[in-house]
C-alpha positions as a Markdown table, in Angstrom:
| # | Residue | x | y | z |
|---|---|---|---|---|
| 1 | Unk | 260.7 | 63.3 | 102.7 |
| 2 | Unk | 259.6 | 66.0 | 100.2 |
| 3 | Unk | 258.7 | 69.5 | 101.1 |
| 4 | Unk | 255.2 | 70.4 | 101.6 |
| 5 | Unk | 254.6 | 72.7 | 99.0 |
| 6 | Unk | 253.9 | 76.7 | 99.4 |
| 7 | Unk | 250.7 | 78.0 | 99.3 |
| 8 | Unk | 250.3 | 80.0 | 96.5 |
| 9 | Unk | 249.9 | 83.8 | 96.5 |
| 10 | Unk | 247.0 | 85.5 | 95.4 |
| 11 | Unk | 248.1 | 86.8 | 92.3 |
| 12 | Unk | 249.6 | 83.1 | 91.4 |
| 13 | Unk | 245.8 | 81.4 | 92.5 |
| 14 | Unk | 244.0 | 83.6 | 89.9 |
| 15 | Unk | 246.8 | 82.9 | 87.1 |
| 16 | Unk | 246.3 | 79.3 | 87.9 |
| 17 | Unk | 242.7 | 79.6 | 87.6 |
| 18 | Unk | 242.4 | 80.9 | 84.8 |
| 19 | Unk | 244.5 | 78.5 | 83.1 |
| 20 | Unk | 242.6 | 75.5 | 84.5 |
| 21 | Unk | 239.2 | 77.3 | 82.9 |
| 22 | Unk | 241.1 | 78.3 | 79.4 |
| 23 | Unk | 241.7 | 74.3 | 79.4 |
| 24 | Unk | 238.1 | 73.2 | 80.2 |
| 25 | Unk | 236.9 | 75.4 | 77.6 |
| 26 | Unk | 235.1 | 74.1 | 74.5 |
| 27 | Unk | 234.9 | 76.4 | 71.5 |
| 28 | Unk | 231.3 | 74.5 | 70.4 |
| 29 | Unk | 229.7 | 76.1 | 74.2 |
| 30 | Unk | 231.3 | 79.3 | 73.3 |
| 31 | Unk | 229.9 | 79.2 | 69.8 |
| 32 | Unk | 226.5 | 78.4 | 71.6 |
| 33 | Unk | 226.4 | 80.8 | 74.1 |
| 34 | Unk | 225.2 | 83.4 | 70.9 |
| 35 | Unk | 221.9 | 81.7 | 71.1 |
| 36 | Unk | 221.0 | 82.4 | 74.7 |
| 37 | Unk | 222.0 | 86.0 | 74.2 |
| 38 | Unk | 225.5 | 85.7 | 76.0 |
| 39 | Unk | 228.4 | 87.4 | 74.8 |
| 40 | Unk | 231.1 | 84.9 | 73.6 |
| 41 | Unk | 233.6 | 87.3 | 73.9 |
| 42 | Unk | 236.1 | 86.9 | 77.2 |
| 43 | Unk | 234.7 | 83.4 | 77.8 |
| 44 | Unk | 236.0 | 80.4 | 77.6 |
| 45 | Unk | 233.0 | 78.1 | 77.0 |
| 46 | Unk | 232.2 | 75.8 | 79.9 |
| 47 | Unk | 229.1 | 74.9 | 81.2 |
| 48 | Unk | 227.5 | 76.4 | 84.3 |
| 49 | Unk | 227.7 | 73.1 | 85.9 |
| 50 | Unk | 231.1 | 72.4 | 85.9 |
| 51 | Unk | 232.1 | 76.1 | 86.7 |
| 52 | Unk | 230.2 | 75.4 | 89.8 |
| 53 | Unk | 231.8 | 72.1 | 90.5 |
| 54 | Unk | 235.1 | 73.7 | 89.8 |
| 55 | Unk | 234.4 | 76.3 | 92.6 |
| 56 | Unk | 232.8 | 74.2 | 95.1 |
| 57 | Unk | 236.6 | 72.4 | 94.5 |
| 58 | Unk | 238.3 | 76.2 | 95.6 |
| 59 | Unk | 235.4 | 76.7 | 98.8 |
| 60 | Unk | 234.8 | 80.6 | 99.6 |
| 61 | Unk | 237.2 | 83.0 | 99.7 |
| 62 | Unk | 236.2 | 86.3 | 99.3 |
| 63 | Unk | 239.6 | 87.8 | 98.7 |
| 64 | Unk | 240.2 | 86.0 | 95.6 |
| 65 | Unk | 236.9 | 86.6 | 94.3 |
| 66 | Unk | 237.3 | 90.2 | 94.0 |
| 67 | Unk | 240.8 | 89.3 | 92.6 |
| 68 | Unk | 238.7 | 86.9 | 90.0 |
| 69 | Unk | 236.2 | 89.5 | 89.1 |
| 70 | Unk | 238.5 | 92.2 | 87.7 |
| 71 | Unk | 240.4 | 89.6 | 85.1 |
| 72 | Unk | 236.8 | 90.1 | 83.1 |
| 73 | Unk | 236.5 | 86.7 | 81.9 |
| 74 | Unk | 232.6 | 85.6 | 81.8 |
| 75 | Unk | 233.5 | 82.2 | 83.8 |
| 76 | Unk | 236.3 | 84.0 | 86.1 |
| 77 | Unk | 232.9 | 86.1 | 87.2 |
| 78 | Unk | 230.8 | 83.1 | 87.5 |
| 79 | Unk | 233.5 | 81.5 | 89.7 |
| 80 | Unk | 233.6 | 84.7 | 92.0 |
| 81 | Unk | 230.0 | 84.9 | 92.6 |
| 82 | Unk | 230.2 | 80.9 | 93.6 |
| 83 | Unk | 233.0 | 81.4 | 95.8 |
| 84 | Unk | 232.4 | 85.1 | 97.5 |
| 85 | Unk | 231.2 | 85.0 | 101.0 |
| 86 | Unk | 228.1 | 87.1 | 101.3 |
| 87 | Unk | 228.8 | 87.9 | 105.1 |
| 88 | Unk | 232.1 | 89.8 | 103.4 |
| 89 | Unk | 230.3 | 92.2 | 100.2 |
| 90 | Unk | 229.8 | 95.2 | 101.1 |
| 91 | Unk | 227.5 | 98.0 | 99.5 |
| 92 | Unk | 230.2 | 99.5 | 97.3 |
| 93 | Unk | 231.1 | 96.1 | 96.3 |
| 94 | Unk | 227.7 | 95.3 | 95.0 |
| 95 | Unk | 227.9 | 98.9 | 93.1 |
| 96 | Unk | 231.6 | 98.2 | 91.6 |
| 97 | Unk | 230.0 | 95.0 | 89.9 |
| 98 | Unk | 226.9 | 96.2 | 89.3 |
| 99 | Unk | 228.7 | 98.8 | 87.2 |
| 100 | Unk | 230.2 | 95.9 | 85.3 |
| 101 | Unk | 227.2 | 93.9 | 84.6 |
| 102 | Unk | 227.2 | 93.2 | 80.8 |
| 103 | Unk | 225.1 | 90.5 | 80.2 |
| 104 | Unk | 221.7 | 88.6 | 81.6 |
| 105 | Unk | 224.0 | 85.5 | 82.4 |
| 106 | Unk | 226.5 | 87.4 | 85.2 |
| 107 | Unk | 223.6 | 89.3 | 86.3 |
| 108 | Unk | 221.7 | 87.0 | 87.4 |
| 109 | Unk | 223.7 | 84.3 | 89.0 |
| 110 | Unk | 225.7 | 87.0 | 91.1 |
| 111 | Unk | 222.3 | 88.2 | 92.5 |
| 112 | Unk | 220.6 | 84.7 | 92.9 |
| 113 | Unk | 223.9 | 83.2 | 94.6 |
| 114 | Unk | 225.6 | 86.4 | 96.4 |
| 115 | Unk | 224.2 | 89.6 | 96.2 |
| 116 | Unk | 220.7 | 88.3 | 97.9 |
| 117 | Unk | 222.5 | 86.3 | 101.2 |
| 118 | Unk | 223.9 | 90.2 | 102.3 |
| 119 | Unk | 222.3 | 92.7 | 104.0 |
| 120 | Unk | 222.6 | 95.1 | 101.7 |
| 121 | Unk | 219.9 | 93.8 | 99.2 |
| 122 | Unk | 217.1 | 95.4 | 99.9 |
| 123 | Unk | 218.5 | 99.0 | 99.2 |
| 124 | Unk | 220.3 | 97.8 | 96.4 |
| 125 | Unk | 216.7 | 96.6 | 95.2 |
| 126 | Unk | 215.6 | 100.3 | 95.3 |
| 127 | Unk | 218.9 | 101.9 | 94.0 |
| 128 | Unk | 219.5 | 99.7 | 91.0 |
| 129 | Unk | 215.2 | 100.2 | 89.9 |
| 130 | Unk | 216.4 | 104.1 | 88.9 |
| 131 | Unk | 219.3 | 102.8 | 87.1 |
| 132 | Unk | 219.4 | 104.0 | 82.9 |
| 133 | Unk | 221.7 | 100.9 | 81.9 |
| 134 | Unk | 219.5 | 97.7 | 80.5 |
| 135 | Unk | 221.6 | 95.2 | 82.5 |
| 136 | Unk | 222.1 | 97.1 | 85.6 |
| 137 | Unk | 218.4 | 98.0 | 86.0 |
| 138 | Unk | 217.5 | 94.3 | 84.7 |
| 139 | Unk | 219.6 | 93.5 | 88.4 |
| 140 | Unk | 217.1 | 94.9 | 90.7 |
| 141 | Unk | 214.9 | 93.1 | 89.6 |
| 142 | Unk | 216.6 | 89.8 | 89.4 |
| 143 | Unk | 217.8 | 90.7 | 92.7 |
| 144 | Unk | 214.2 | 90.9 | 93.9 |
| 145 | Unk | 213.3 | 87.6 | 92.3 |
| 146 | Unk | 215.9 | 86.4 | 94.4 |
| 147 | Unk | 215.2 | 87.8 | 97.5 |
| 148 | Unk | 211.6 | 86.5 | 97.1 |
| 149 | Unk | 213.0 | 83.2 | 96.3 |
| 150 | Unk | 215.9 | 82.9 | 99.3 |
| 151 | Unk | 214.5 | 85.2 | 102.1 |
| 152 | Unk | 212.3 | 83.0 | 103.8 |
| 153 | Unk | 212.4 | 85.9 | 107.1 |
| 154 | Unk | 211.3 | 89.0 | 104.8 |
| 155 | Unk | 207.7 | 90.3 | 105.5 |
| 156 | Unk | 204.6 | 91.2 | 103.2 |
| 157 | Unk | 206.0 | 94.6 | 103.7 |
| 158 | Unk | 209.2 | 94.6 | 102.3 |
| 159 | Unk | 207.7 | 93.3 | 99.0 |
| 160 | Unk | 204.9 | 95.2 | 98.8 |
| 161 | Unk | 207.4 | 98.1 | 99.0 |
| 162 | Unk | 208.7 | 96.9 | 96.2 |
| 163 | Unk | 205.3 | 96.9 | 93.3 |
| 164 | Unk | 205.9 | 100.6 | 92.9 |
| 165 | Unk | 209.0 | 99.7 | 91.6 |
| 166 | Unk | 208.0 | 97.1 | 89.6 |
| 167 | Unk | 204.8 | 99.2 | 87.8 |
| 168 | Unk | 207.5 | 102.2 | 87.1 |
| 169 | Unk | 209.5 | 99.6 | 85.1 |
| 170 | Unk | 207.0 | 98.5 | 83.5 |
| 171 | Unk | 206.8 | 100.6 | 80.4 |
| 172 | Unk | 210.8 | 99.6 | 80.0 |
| 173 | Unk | 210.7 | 97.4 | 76.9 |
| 174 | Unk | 213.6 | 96.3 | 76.7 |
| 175 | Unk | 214.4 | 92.8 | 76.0 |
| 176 | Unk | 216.0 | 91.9 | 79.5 |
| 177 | Unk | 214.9 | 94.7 | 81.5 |
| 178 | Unk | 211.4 | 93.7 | 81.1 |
| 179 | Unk | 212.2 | 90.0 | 81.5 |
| 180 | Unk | 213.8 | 90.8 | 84.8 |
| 181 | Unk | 210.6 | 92.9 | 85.7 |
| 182 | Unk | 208.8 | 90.0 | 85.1 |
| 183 | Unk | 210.6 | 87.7 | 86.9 |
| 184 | Unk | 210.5 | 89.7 | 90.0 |
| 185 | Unk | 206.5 | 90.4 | 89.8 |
| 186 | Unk | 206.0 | 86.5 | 89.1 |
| 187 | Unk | 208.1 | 85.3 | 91.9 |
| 188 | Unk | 207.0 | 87.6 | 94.2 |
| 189 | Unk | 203.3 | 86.7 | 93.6 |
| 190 | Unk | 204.2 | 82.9 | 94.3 |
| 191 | Unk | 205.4 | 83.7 | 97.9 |
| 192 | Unk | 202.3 | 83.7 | 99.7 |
| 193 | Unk | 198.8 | 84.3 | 99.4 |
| 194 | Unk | 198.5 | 88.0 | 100.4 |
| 195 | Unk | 201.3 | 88.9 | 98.2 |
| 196 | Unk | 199.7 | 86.8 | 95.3 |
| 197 | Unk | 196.4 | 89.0 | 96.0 |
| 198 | Unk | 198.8 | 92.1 | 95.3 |
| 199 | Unk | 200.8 | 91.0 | 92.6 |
| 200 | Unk | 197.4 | 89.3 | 90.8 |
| 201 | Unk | 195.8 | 92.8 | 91.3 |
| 202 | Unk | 198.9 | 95.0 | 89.6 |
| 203 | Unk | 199.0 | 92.2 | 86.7 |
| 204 | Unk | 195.9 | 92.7 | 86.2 |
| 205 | Unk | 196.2 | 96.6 | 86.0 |
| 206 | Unk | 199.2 | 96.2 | 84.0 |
| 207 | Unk | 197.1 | 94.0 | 81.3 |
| 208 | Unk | 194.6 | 96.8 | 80.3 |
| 209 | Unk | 197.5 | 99.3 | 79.8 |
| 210 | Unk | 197.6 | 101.0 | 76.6 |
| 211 | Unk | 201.5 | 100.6 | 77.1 |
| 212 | Unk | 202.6 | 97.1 | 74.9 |
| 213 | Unk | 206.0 | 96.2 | 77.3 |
| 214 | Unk | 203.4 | 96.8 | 80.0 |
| 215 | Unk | 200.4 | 94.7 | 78.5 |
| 216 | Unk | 202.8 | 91.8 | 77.7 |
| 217 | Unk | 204.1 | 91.7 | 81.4 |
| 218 | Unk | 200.5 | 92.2 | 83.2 |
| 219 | Unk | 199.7 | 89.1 | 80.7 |
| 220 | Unk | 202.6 | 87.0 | 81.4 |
| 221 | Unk | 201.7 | 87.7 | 85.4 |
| 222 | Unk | 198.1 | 86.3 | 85.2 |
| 223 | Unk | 198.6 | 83.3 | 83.0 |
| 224 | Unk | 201.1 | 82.1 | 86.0 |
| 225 | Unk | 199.0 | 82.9 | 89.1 |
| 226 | Unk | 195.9 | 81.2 | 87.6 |
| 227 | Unk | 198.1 | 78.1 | 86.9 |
| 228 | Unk | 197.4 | 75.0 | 88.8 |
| 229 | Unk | 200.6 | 74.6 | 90.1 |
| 230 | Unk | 200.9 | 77.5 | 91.3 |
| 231 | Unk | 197.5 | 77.5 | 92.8 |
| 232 | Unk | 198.8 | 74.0 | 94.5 |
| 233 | Unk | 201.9 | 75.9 | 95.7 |
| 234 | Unk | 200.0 | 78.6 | 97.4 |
| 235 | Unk | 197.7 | 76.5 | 98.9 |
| 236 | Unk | 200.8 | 74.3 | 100.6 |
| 237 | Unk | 202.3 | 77.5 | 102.0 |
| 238 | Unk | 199.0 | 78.7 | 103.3 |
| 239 | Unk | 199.0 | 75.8 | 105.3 |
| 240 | Unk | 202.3 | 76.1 | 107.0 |
C-alpha cells in the first residue's frame, strides 16, 4: 500500500504552478497579446479561458494568491485574482497590487473578479480616482464598472457619489484611463432608471465640452443610453 503523498508547501505549490503555466504557454498568444495592448513580457501566453479553468482546478486560497502575485508573471496574477477569497483582502492588499498594476488586462480582471466582492471597494473607488499613474487611476474606474455590474445591494446614492469623480477624469486623455472612465459612466447609467437619468444628463454635459477626451466620452455615453437594448434593459429592471 503506497504512501499518501505530502501536501506540498507553499513555496513548492507556486514553483509547481508556474511550471504547469510555462508548459501551457503558446509563443503565437504571447506574440498576439501586442495587439490588444498587453505586455508580452513575463507571460507565458495562454488564454484567459484556460487560466481560469486551471484555477477553478486549485479552488480559493488566499494564501497562495498573495504568494502567486509577487512571482510577476501576467498569468501567475490572473490565477491569484481567480483564486483570492475576497472575504480575506484587505485595504492595504488592494493598495500593494494596485501599486503593481501595469497593464489594462490585470487591472481589470482583479477588480471585476476580487477587488469588487470586498468591502473595501467603495473607498478604494474614491482613493484610486486622485491617483497620477494611467493604470492605477484607469482601476477606479474599472472597479466602479464593477461594482455597478456585481453589487446588486448598492443604492442610487453610492453611485451618484461617484459622477464627480467621473466628470474630474474626464479631461484625462489617456488611452486607458479614459476608456476606464468610460466604462464606469456607461455601466453605471445601465443600472437603473434614475441613475440612467444622471448619467444621460452628465454625458450630455460632457458632449458640449470644449475638452476633446471629454467630448469623445460624453459622445460614447449617449450613443449607448439611447440604444434599444439598453432602453429594453432599463425598462425590465424598472419592472422588478
Amino acid at each position: 500500500m503506497k504512501k499518501s503523498q505530502a501536501p506540498l508547501n507553499l513555496e513548492d505549490q507556486v514553483e509547481d504552478i508556474v511550471a504547469s503555466l510555462k508548459r501551457m504557454g503558446s509563443k503565437s498568444v504571447r506574440d498576439g497579446m501586442v495587439r490588444y495592448g498587453l505586455p508580452p513580457d513575463n507571460a507565458f501566453g495562454i488564454p484567459v479561458g484556460q487560466m481560469q479553468k486551471f484555477a477553478k482546478d486549485i479552488g480559493r486560497n488566499h494564501e497562495l494568491a498573495l504568494a502567486l502575485w509577487e512571482t510577476g508573471y501576467y498569468e501567475t496574477r490572473m490565477v491569484a485574482a481567480f483564486i483570492d477569497d475576497p472575504a480575506l483582502v484587505t485595504a492595504s492588499q488592494m493598495d500593494s497590487w494596485c501599486k503593481d498594476f501595469d497593464n489594462w488586462g490585470i487591472v481589470d480582471t482583479v477588480c471585476f473578479k476580487l477587488f469588487d466582492q470586498t468591502p473595501h471597494a467603495w473607498k478604494k473607488v474614491e482613493q484610486w480616482s486622485r491617483k497620477r499613474e494611467e493604470f492605477q487611476k484607469r482601476a477606479a474606474f474599472a472597479l466602479l464598472a464593477s461594482l455597478a455590474g456585481h453589487d446588486k445591494a448598492a443604492s442610487n446614492e453610492q453611485f451618484l457619489r461617484c459622477l464627480p469623480l467621473i466628470e474630474k477624469a474626464a479631461t484625462d486623455g489617456r488611452n486607458f484611463v479614459k476608456k476606464g472612465v468610460s466604462w464606469g459612466l456607461r455601466t453605471v447609467g445601465r443600472r437603473n432608471l434614475e441613475l440612467n437619468a444622471a448619467c444621460t444628463a452628465l454625458a450630455q454635459e460632457l458632449s458640449e465640452s470644449a475638452d476633446p477626451t471629454s467630448r469623445w466620452l460624453g459622445k460614447e455615453a449617449l450613443r449607448e443610453f439611447k440604444s434599444p437594448v439598453v432602453a429594453r434593459q432599463l425598462k425590465k429592471r424598472a419592472k422588478k
